[in-house]
Coordinates of C-alpha atoms in Angstrom, one line a residue:
Chain U
M1 CA -16.5 -12.6 22.1
I2 CA -16.6 -12.6 18.6
T3 CA -19.6 -14.5 16.7
I4 CA -19.1 -15.1 13.1
E5 CA -22.4 -16.2 11.6
N6 CA -22.7 -17.7 7.9
L7 CA -20.0 -15.5 6.7
S8 CA -19.2 -15.7 3.0
K9 CA -17.0 -13.8 0.4
R10 CA -17.2 -14.2 -3.3
Y11 CA -15.4 -12.4 -5.9
G12 CA -17.6 -12.8 -9.0
D13 CA -17.9 -16.6 -9.5
N14 CA -15.0 -17.1 -6.9
T15 CA -16.0 -18.0 -3.4
V16 CA -13.2 -17.3 -1.1
V17 CA -14.8 -17.6 2.2
D18 CA -17.8 -20.0 2.0
D19 CA -20.5 -19.9 4.8
V20 CA -18.3 -19.9 7.8
S21 CA -19.8 -19.9 11.3
M22 CA -17.6 -19.6 14.7
Q23 CA -17.5 -18.6 18.0
I24 CA -14.4 -17.0 19.4
E25 CA -14.1 -17.0 23.1
K26 CA -12.9 -14.0 25.2
N27 CA -9.3 -13.9 26.3
S28 CA -8.3 -16.7 24.2
I29 CA -5.9 -17.3 21.3
T30 CA -7.7 -18.6 18.4
V31 CA -5.5 -19.7 15.3
I32 CA -6.8 -19.9 11.7
V33 CA -4.7 -22.3 9.8
G34 CA -4.8 -23.3 6.2
T35 CA -2.8 -23.5 3.0
S36 CA -2.4 -20.3 0.8
G37 CA -5.6 -19.7 -1.1
S38 CA -7.8 -21.3 1.9
G39 CA -9.6 -18.1 2.8
K40 CA -7.8 -17.6 6.1
S41 CA -6.7 -14.0 5.6
T42 CA -9.8 -13.1 4.0
L43 CA -11.8 -14.5 7.0
L44 CA -9.6 -12.6 9.5
R45 CA -10.0 -9.3 7.4
M46 CA -13.9 -9.6 7.4
I47 CA -13.7 -9.0 11.2
N48 CA -12.3 -5.8 11.0
R49 CA -14.0 -5.0 7.5
L50 CA -10.8 -4.7 5.6
V51 CA -12.9 -6.8 3.6
E52 CA -16.7 -6.5 3.3
P53 CA -18.5 -10.0 3.6
S54 CA -20.9 -11.0 0.8
A55 CA -23.2 -12.7 3.3
G56 CA -23.2 -13.2 6.7
R57 CA -22.4 -11.0 9.6
V58 CA -19.9 -10.6 12.7
L59 CA -20.7 -9.6 16.1
L60 CA -18.3 -8.1 18.5
E61 CA -19.9 -8.7 22.0
G62 CA -23.1 -9.2 20.6
R63 CA -23.1 -5.9 18.3
D64 CA -23.3 -6.2 14.6
T65 CA -19.7 -4.6 13.4
R66 CA -21.9 -2.9 10.6
S67 CA -23.6 -0.7 13.1
E68 CA -20.6 1.9 12.8
P69 CA -18.5 3.1 10.1
A70 CA -15.6 0.7 9.3
H71 CA -12.7 3.0 10.2
L72 CA -14.2 3.6 13.8
L73 CA -14.6 0.0 14.1
R74 CA -11.0 -0.7 13.3
R75 CA -9.7 1.8 15.9
R76 CA -11.2 -0.7 18.5
I77 CA -9.5 -3.7 17.2
G78 CA -5.9 -4.2 17.0
Y79 CA -4.4 -5.4 13.9
A80 CA -0.9 -6.7 13.2
I81 CA 0.5 -7.8 10.0
Q82 CA 3.2 -9.7 8.3
G83 CA 6.1 -7.3 7.5
H84 CA 4.9 -5.0 10.4
G85 CA 3.7 -2.1 8.1
L86 CA 5.3 0.3 9.9
F87 CA 5.1 4.0 8.7
P88 CA 8.6 4.7 7.7
H89 CA 8.5 8.5 8.1
R90 CA 7.4 8.1 11.6
T91 CA 9.3 7.7 14.9
V92 CA 8.8 4.3 16.9
A93 CA 6.9 6.5 19.5
E94 CA 4.7 8.0 16.8
N95 CA 4.0 4.7 15.1
I96 CA 2.9 3.4 18.5
A97 CA 0.9 6.4 19.1
T98 CA -1.2 6.1 15.8
V99 CA -4.3 4.9 17.1
P100 CA -4.7 6.8 20.5
R101 CA -4.0 10.0 18.5
L102 CA -6.9 9.0 16.1
L103 CA -8.9 8.4 19.0
G104 CA -8.1 11.9 20.5
W105 CA -6.3 10.7 23.7
A106 CA -4.5 13.4 25.7
P107 CA -0.8 13.7 24.9
E108 CA 0.2 12.8 28.5
R109 CA -1.8 9.6 28.3
V110 CA -0.7 8.6 24.7
K111 CA 3.1 9.2 26.0
A112 CA 2.6 7.1 29.1
R113 CA 1.2 4.5 27.1
V114 CA 3.9 4.3 24.5
E115 CA 6.6 4.3 27.2
E116 CA 4.6 1.3 28.8
L117 CA 4.4 -0.6 25.7
L118 CA 8.0 -0.1 25.0
H119 CA 8.9 -1.6 28.4
V120 CA 6.5 -4.5 27.7
F121 CA 8.2 -5.1 24.6
Q122 CA 11.6 -4.8 25.9
L123 CA 12.8 -1.8 24.1
D124 CA 14.4 0.8 26.1
P125 CA 12.3 4.2 25.6
A126 CA 15.4 6.2 25.9
K127 CA 17.0 4.4 22.8
Y128 CA 14.1 3.6 20.6
S129 CA 11.4 6.2 21.0
A130 CA 13.1 8.6 18.4
A131 CA 14.4 5.9 16.3
F132 CA 12.7 5.5 12.9
P133 CA 11.5 2.0 11.9
H134 CA 14.4 1.3 9.2
E135 CA 17.0 1.7 12.2
L136 CA 15.6 -1.6 14.1
S137 CA 16.3 -5.0 13.3
G138 CA 13.4 -7.2 12.0
G139 CA 12.7 -8.5 15.2
Q140 CA 12.3 -5.2 16.8
Q141 CA 10.2 -3.8 13.9
Q142 CA 7.8 -6.8 14.5
R143 CA 7.6 -5.9 18.1
V144 CA 6.8 -2.3 17.3
G145 CA 4.2 -3.4 14.8
V146 CA 2.4 -5.6 17.7
A147 CA 2.7 -2.7 20.1
R148 CA 1.3 -0.2 17.5
A149 CA -1.6 -2.8 17.4
L150 CA -2.1 -2.9 21.2
A151 CA -1.6 0.8 21.8
A152 CA -5.4 1.7 22.3
E153 CA -6.0 -1.0 24.5
P154 CA -8.3 -3.0 22.2
Q155 CA -10.2 -5.9 23.4
V156 CA -9.4 -8.0 20.3
L157 CA -6.3 -8.1 18.3
L158 CA -6.2 -9.6 14.8
M159 CA -2.9 -10.9 13.5
D160 CA -2.2 -11.9 9.9
E161 CA 0.7 -14.1 9.7
P162 CA 2.6 -11.9 12.2
F163 CA 5.7 -13.8 12.4
G164 CA 6.1 -14.9 9.0
A165 CA 9.0 -12.8 8.0
L166 CA 11.2 -13.7 11.3
D167 CA 14.0 -16.2 11.6
P168 CA 13.2 -19.2 13.7
I169 CA 14.9 -18.1 16.9
I170 CA 13.3 -14.5 16.8
R171 CA 10.0 -16.1 15.8
A172 CA 10.0 -18.4 18.7
K173 CA 10.7 -15.3 21.1
A174 CA 8.1 -13.4 19.5
Q175 CA 5.6 -16.1 20.0
E176 CA 6.6 -16.3 23.8
D177 CA 5.9 -12.5 24.0
L178 CA 2.7 -12.9 22.7
L179 CA 1.7 -15.5 24.9
D180 CA 2.9 -13.4 27.8
I181 CA 1.1 -10.3 26.5
Q182 CA -2.3 -12.3 25.9
R183 CA -1.9 -13.1 29.6
R184 CA -0.9 -9.8 30.7
F185 CA -3.8 -7.7 28.9
G186 CA -6.3 -10.7 28.5
T187 CA -6.8 -9.7 24.9
T188 CA -8.7 -11.9 22.4
V189 CA -6.3 -12.8 19.8
V190 CA -7.1 -14.2 16.3
L191 CA -4.2 -15.2 14.4
V192 CA -3.7 -16.4 10.9
T193 CA -0.8 -18.7 10.1
H194 CA 0.1 -21.5 7.6
D195 CA 2.7 -23.0 10.1
M196 CA 0.8 -25.7 12.1
D197 CA 3.5 -26.0 14.8
E198 CA 2.9 -22.3 15.5
A199 CA -1.1 -23.0 15.8
F200 CA -0.5 -25.8 18.1
H201 CA 1.9 -23.7 20.3
L202 CA -0.1 -20.9 20.7
G203 CA -3.9 -21.6 20.0
D204 CA -6.4 -22.3 22.6
R205 CA -8.4 -23.4 19.7
V206 CA -7.4 -24.0 16.1
A207 CA -9.7 -23.3 13.1
V208 CA -8.6 -25.3 10.0
M209 CA -9.7 -23.9 6.6
S210 CA -9.4 -25.2 3.1
G211 CA -10.9 -24.0 -0.1
G212 CA -12.9 -21.3 1.5
R213 CA -14.9 -23.7 4.3
L214 CA -14.1 -24.3 7.7
L215 CA -13.3 -28.0 8.1
Q216 CA -13.0 -28.2 12.1
Y217 CA -12.7 -25.7 14.6
D218 CA -11.5 -27.4 17.9
E219 CA -9.1 -27.7 20.7
P220 CA -5.6 -28.8 19.3
A221 CA -5.5 -32.2 20.9
Q222 CA -9.0 -32.9 19.2
L223 CA -7.8 -32.1 15.9
L224 CA -5.0 -34.7 16.5
T225 CA -7.3 -37.4 18.1
H226 CA -10.6 -36.7 16.2
P227 CA -9.7 -35.0 12.9
A228 CA -13.2 -34.3 11.2
D229 CA -11.8 -34.6 7.8
P230 CA -8.8 -36.2 5.9
F231 CA -7.5 -32.8 5.0
V232 CA -7.1 -31.9 8.8
S233 CA -5.0 -35.0 9.3
R234 CA -2.9 -34.0 6.5
M235 CA -2.3 -30.4 7.8
T236 CA -1.6 -31.7 11.2
G237 CA 0.9 -34.4 10.0
L238 CA 0.3 -38.0 10.4
G239 CA 4.0 -39.0 10.7
D240 CA 4.5 -37.2 14.4
R241 CA 1.0 -37.0 15.4
A242 CA 1.9 -38.8 18.8
L243 CA 4.8 -36.3 19.5
R244 CA 2.5 -33.3 18.5
L245 CA 0.0 -34.7 21.1
L246 CA 2.6 -34.6 23.8
S247 CA 3.8 -31.3 23.2
L248 CA 0.4 -30.0 24.1
T249 CA 0.4 -31.4 27.8
S250 CA 2.7 -30.0 30.3
A251 CA 4.9 -32.0 32.8
A252 CA 3.3 -30.3 35.7
A253 CA -0.2 -31.6 34.5
V254 CA 0.5 -35.2 34.7
A255 CA 3.4 -35.3 37.1
L256 CA 3.5 -38.1 39.4
P257 CA 4.0 -37.5 43.3
G258 CA 7.4 -38.4 44.7
A259 CA 11.0 -38.2 44.1
A260 CA 12.6 -40.2 41.2
P261 CA 16.1 -40.8 39.5
G262 CA 16.7 -39.1 36.3
P263 CA 17.5 -35.5 34.6
K264 CA 15.7 -32.6 36.1
L265 CA 13.0 -31.1 34.2
Q266 CA 11.2 -27.8 34.5
A267 CA 7.5 -28.3 35.5
S268 CA 6.3 -26.0 32.5
A269 CA 8.1 -28.2 29.9
S270 CA 6.0 -30.1 27.7
L271 CA 5.8 -34.0 27.8
R272 CA 7.3 -34.0 24.3
E273 CA 10.4 -32.3 26.0
A274 CA 10.3 -34.6 29.0
L275 CA 10.4 -37.7 26.7
S276 CA 13.2 -36.2 24.6
E277 CA 15.2 -35.8 27.7
M278 CA 14.9 -39.2 28.9
L279 CA 15.7 -40.8 25.7
W280 CA 18.7 -38.6 25.5
S281 CA 19.8 -39.7 28.9
G282 CA 18.9 -43.2 28.7
S283 CA 16.7 -43.0 31.9
Q284 CA 13.5 -44.4 32.5
S285 CA 12.4 -41.6 34.9
C286 CA 12.8 -37.8 35.3
E287 CA 12.5 -35.3 38.3
V288 CA 10.1 -32.5 37.7
I289 CA 11.0 -29.4 39.5
G290 CA 9.4 -26.2 40.0
I291 CA 5.8 -27.7 40.8
E292 CA 3.5 -25.2 42.6
G293 CA 4.0 -26.1 46.4
G294 CA 7.4 -27.4 45.9
A295 CA 6.4 -31.0 46.5
P296 CA 8.8 -33.5 45.0
A297 CA 7.3 -34.9 41.9
H298 CA 8.5 -37.0 38.9
L299 CA 7.6 -38.5 35.5
T300 CA 8.1 -42.1 34.0
V301 CA 8.5 -43.0 30.2
D302 CA 5.4 -45.3 30.9
A303 CA 3.3 -42.3 32.2
I304 CA 4.2 -40.1 29.4
L305 CA 3.3 -42.9 26.7
E306 CA -0.1 -43.0 28.3
H307 CA -0.8 -39.5 27.0
A308 CA 0.7 -40.3 23.3
R309 CA -2.4 -41.9 22.1
P310 CA -5.9 -41.0 21.5
G311 CA -8.8 -41.7 24.0
Chain W
M1 CA 34.0 17.4 -1.9
M2 CA 31.0 18.8 -0.1
R3 CA 32.7 21.7 0.9
T4 CA 33.9 22.5 -2.9
A5 CA 30.4 22.1 -4.1
T6 CA 29.0 24.5 -1.5
L7 CA 31.9 27.0 -2.3
L8 CA 31.0 26.9 -6.2
R9 CA 27.4 27.5 -5.4
L10 CA 28.1 30.5 -3.3
L11 CA 30.3 31.9 -5.8
A12 CA 27.6 31.5 -8.4
L13 CA 25.2 33.3 -6.3
A14 CA 27.5 35.8 -5.4
L15 CA 28.3 36.2 -9.1
L16 CA 24.7 36.5 -10.2
V17 CA 23.6 39.0 -7.5
S18 CA 26.8 41.2 -8.1
F19 CA 26.2 41.2 -11.8
L20 CA 22.5 42.1 -11.3
I21 CA 22.9 44.9 -8.7
V22 CA 26.2 46.8 -10.3
P23 CA 26.1 45.3 -13.9
Q24 CA 28.5 48.4 -15.2
K25 CA 31.3 46.8 -13.2
F26 CA 31.2 43.9 -15.6
A27 CA 31.2 46.1 -18.8
P28 CA 35.1 45.2 -19.5
V29 CA 34.1 41.4 -19.7
F30 CA 31.4 41.9 -22.2
A31 CA 33.1 44.8 -24.4
P32 CA 35.1 42.6 -26.5
L33 CA 31.7 41.0 -27.8
T34 CA 30.3 44.6 -28.9
Q35 CA 31.0 46.2 -32.4
Y36 CA 31.0 49.9 -33.3
G37 CA 30.8 51.2 -29.7
A38 CA 27.5 49.6 -29.0
P39 CA 27.0 49.3 -25.0
P40 CA 28.4 46.3 -23.5
I41 CA 25.6 46.1 -20.8
Y42 CA 22.0 46.0 -21.2
D43 CA 21.0 49.4 -20.8
Q44 CA 17.4 49.6 -21.6
G45 CA 15.9 48.5 -18.2
N46 CA 17.0 47.4 -14.9
L47 CA 18.4 44.0 -15.2
L48 CA 17.7 43.4 -11.5
G49 CA 13.9 44.1 -11.9
L50 CA 13.8 42.0 -14.9
A51 CA 15.3 39.1 -13.1
I52 CA 12.9 39.4 -10.2
A53 CA 9.8 39.7 -12.7
H54 CA 11.3 36.7 -14.7
L55 CA 11.6 34.5 -11.3
G56 CA 8.2 35.6 -10.0
T57 CA 6.6 34.7 -13.4
V58 CA 8.2 31.2 -13.2
L59 CA 7.4 30.6 -9.6
L60 CA 3.8 31.9 -9.8
A61 CA 3.5 29.2 -13.0
A62 CA 5.2 26.5 -10.8
A63 CA 2.9 27.2 -8.1
L64 CA -0.2 26.9 -10.2
S65 CA 1.1 23.8 -11.8
T66 CA 1.7 22.2 -8.6
V67 CA -1.6 22.9 -7.1
V68 CA -3.3 21.4 -10.3
A69 CA -0.9 18.7 -11.0
V70 CA -0.9 17.3 -7.5
G71 CA -4.6 17.9 -6.8
L72 CA -5.2 15.8 -10.1
G73 CA -2.6 13.3 -9.1
I74 CA -4.4 12.9 -5.9
L75 CA -8.0 12.6 -7.6
V76 CA -7.1 10.0 -10.3
T77 CA -5.3 7.9 -7.6
R78 CA -8.5 7.6 -5.5
P79 CA -11.1 4.8 -6.1
A80 CA -13.7 7.5 -7.3
G81 CA -11.3 9.1 -9.5
R82 CA -9.6 6.3 -11.0
E83 CA -11.5 6.5 -14.6
F84 CA -10.2 10.1 -15.0
L85 CA -6.5 9.1 -15.0
P86 CA -6.4 8.4 -18.9
L87 CA -8.2 11.5 -19.7
S88 CA -6.1 13.9 -17.1
R89 CA -3.0 12.1 -18.8
T90 CA -3.9 13.1 -22.2
L91 CA -4.7 16.7 -21.0
V92 CA -1.4 17.0 -19.3
N93 CA 0.5 15.4 -22.2
I94 CA -1.0 18.1 -24.5
G95 CA 0.1 20.7 -22.1
Q96 CA 3.7 19.6 -22.7
T97 CA 3.6 18.7 -26.4
F98 CA 2.1 21.9 -27.5
P99 CA 5.0 24.2 -27.9
P100 CA 4.8 27.1 -25.4
V101 CA 5.2 29.6 -28.3
A102 CA 2.1 28.4 -29.9
V103 CA 0.5 28.5 -26.5
L104 CA 1.5 32.2 -26.6
A105 CA -0.1 32.7 -30.1
V106 CA -3.1 31.3 -29.1
T107 CA -3.8 33.0 -25.8
V108 CA -2.6 36.5 -26.7
P109 CA -5.8 36.9 -28.7
L110 CA -7.9 35.7 -25.9
V111 CA -6.1 37.5 -22.8
G112 CA -4.1 40.4 -24.4
F113 CA -0.2 40.9 -24.4
G114 CA 1.7 40.9 -21.1
E115 CA 2.2 38.3 -18.1
K116 CA -1.1 36.5 -18.7
P117 CA -0.3 34.6 -21.9
T118 CA 3.3 33.7 -20.5
L119 CA 2.0 32.6 -17.3
I120 CA -0.8 30.2 -19.2
A121 CA 2.1 28.8 -21.4
L122 CA 4.5 27.9 -18.5
F123 CA 1.7 26.7 -16.4
A124 CA 0.7 24.0 -19.1
Y125 CA 4.0 23.2 -19.9
G126 CA 5.1 22.6 -16.3
L127 CA 2.2 20.3 -15.5
L128 CA 3.7 16.9 -16.9
P129 CA 6.8 16.2 -14.5
I130 CA 4.8 17.0 -11.4
F131 CA 1.6 15.1 -12.6
E132 CA 3.6 12.0 -13.4
N133 CA 5.6 11.9 -10.4
T134 CA 2.7 12.6 -8.1
I135 CA 1.0 9.6 -9.6
V136 CA 3.8 7.1 -9.5
A137 CA 4.7 8.2 -5.9
L138 CA 0.8 7.8 -4.8
Q139 CA 0.6 4.5 -6.7
T140 CA 3.7 3.1 -5.1
T141 CA 3.1 3.3 -1.5
P142 CA 4.1 0.4 0.2
K143 CA 1.3 -2.4 0.4
A144 CA 2.0 -3.1 4.0
V145 CA 1.9 0.4 4.9
M146 CA -1.4 0.8 3.3
E147 CA -2.8 -2.0 4.7
A148 CA -1.5 -1.0 8.3
A149 CA -3.0 2.7 7.9
N150 CA -6.4 1.0 6.9
G151 CA -6.2 -1.6 9.5
M152 CA -5.3 1.2 12.1
G153 CA -8.5 2.9 11.5
M154 CA -7.5 5.9 9.4
S155 CA -10.2 7.4 7.4
A156 CA -9.3 7.7 3.5
G157 CA -8.6 11.5 4.2
Q158 CA -6.3 11.0 7.1
R159 CA -4.3 8.1 5.3
L160 CA -3.7 10.6 2.5
V161 CA -2.7 13.5 4.7
S162 CA -0.6 11.6 7.3
V163 CA 0.7 8.6 5.1
E164 CA 0.3 8.9 1.7
L165 CA 1.4 12.4 0.9
P166 CA 4.3 12.7 3.1
L167 CA 5.7 9.4 1.6
A168 CA 5.2 10.8 -2.2
M169 CA 6.7 14.2 -1.1
P170 CA 10.4 13.5 -2.2
L171 CA 9.3 12.4 -5.8
I172 CA 6.6 15.3 -5.9
L173 CA 9.3 17.8 -5.3
E174 CA 11.5 16.2 -7.9
G175 CA 8.8 16.8 -10.3
I176 CA 8.4 20.4 -9.2
R177 CA 12.1 20.8 -9.7
L178 CA 12.2 19.5 -13.0
S179 CA 9.3 21.8 -14.0
L180 CA 10.9 24.8 -12.5
V181 CA 14.1 24.5 -14.3
I182 CA 12.4 23.7 -17.6
N183 CA 10.3 27.0 -17.3
V184 CA 13.3 29.3 -16.2
G185 CA 14.7 28.8 -19.5
T186 CA 11.3 28.7 -21.4
A187 CA 10.1 31.7 -19.8
T188 CA 12.4 33.8 -21.9
I189 CA 9.9 33.5 -24.6
G190 CA 7.3 35.7 -22.5
S191 CA 9.1 38.7 -24.0
T192 CA 7.7 38.3 -27.2
V193 CA 4.5 39.0 -25.9
A194 CA 5.6 41.9 -23.7
A195 CA 6.0 40.1 -20.5
K196 CA 8.7 41.6 -18.1
G197 CA 11.5 39.0 -18.1
L198 CA 15.0 38.2 -19.1
G199 CA 13.9 37.3 -22.6
E200 CA 14.0 41.0 -23.2
V201 CA 17.7 41.4 -22.9
I202 CA 18.2 38.5 -25.3
I203 CA 15.8 39.8 -27.7
A204 CA 17.3 43.3 -27.7
G205 CA 20.5 41.7 -28.3
L206 CA 19.2 39.8 -31.3
L207 CA 17.6 42.8 -32.7
S208 CA 20.7 45.2 -32.5
N209 CA 22.9 42.4 -33.3
N210 CA 24.7 42.7 -29.9
T211 CA 26.2 39.5 -28.7
A212 CA 26.8 40.7 -25.2
F213 CA 23.3 41.3 -24.6
V214 CA 22.3 37.9 -25.6
L215 CA 25.0 36.4 -23.6
Q216 CA 24.0 38.6 -20.6
G217 CA 20.4 37.4 -20.9
G218 CA 21.5 33.8 -21.5
L219 CA 24.0 33.5 -18.5
V220 CA 22.0 35.2 -15.9
T221 CA 18.9 32.8 -16.8
A222 CA 21.1 29.9 -16.9
L223 CA 22.7 30.8 -13.2
M224 CA 19.3 31.2 -12.2
A225 CA 18.2 27.8 -13.3
V226 CA 21.3 25.9 -11.8
L227 CA 20.8 27.7 -8.4
L228 CA 17.1 26.9 -8.3
Y229 CA 18.0 23.4 -9.1
D230 CA 20.6 23.2 -6.3
A231 CA 18.1 24.9 -3.8
M232 CA 15.5 22.1 -4.7
V233 CA 17.9 19.3 -4.3
G234 CA 18.8 20.6 -0.9
L235 CA 14.9 20.9 0.0
E236 CA 14.4 17.4 -1.3
R237 CA 17.2 16.0 0.9
R238 CA 15.7 17.6 3.8
V239 CA 12.3 16.0 3.3
C240 CA 13.9 12.9 2.4
R241 CA 15.7 12.8 5.8
A242 CA 12.3 13.6 7.4
V243 CA 10.3 10.7 5.4
Q244 CA 13.3 8.4 6.2
V245 CA 12.9 6.6 2.7
E246 CA 15.7 3.9 2.4

């Protein structure tokens, strides 16, 4: 768990982060969103002390992050950035091994961990271990960057616009990978982005920042149904908020028992996708497949619309 | 193309080595340049010995320049040493603008005749290219790479040794190459203050009006400079490949 208490950062008269307090739960993904200059990156970088706070403190598992030298703290916290920042003179394996080596792991353990991560990120070790970063595609470089951040099995992973430089298709894939990996390793992820879709898709909780202040820190649905500030509504978008709300609920969560005519839909799909599918096929209902237990289930347009408004 | 270049280099090396080992065999080539039966080949000392001494002085001076210039370059690119950048730059620039001959004139009364004043002059003259290249290289380490190194938990020293210096190496080597090549030629003036070197041959030629001597000294120096340049370029390529700079 990460506890942020009254954290501020000032450069001269300019307050970049203004008295932010928040609790980040273990094993969750927290997304910090905001426009450029909102202080979101500075807030993130104060967690691993790449930026030293002007006031306030950060507790990691109840322990003040200032109780140890900054570089030792950072070895316990994964860090992935936009444009990956891979070391160009080191191979993929050496890049991933950076933090384990700094921590003095035994060579066999480092090697085993590197291979494990390459498998997790779908990079064939035989082909990519000895490759240099410039020989990889953008998506592969980004994956190696995240693998490097996770190499020393950190409890916490900080990500600063990690997918910002990727094209939409590769970005979607990278987001799915992140969700998988978060589930697999149980890492506490704090991710900064300016992309609201990304925030809604990935975040268990979303923090909206503007002008250095934390405007709202809540579950995605709450941001839509109970925005704390007009700026939050502007960030989340008024035009398609009903659809955004639908995108937060899975078909499995609200499926009705019994079979029904209409297109087939995976249980993991969102209500937004279900509605789109029904509109497209002109059907009033759809069949939900892949529900746990295998019982027949369905959704109707009316049932979906129930979930498209606040309250 | 590559083959021809390699072949030319080997030829130049063979020419240089054979001239230094058996200079008398080349007497017919230089004979037309002499008058009144003067010796066509330098006979007041061992050419090979002079060439080795010459090269030794240049390499030692370059090694000293490298240690000082790279050290200074590292210092003034650290947060603690940033304020020394203008001062260091001025000092190093003086080393380059002050003519080596003048350095000799100033240092001989202080350290006497021989190798020492030459070494000091070459050292001062060779600082600038290495210093400037080191600074540029260290100041242009990609921002994302620096950020990643810090974020991974490298200490400042670990970041310098395992990230910044390896990435700066191609440019630093280029500076050393420039410094070396300039100084192979400049080192000939050392002979005016009794340092052993190829300048002796040229000065002997000038004093006795023997064009053959002047040409021999000049050619051997020039060939050494060219070969040294090539060797350094080869080394830089290997390092670049290891560093994988696109």
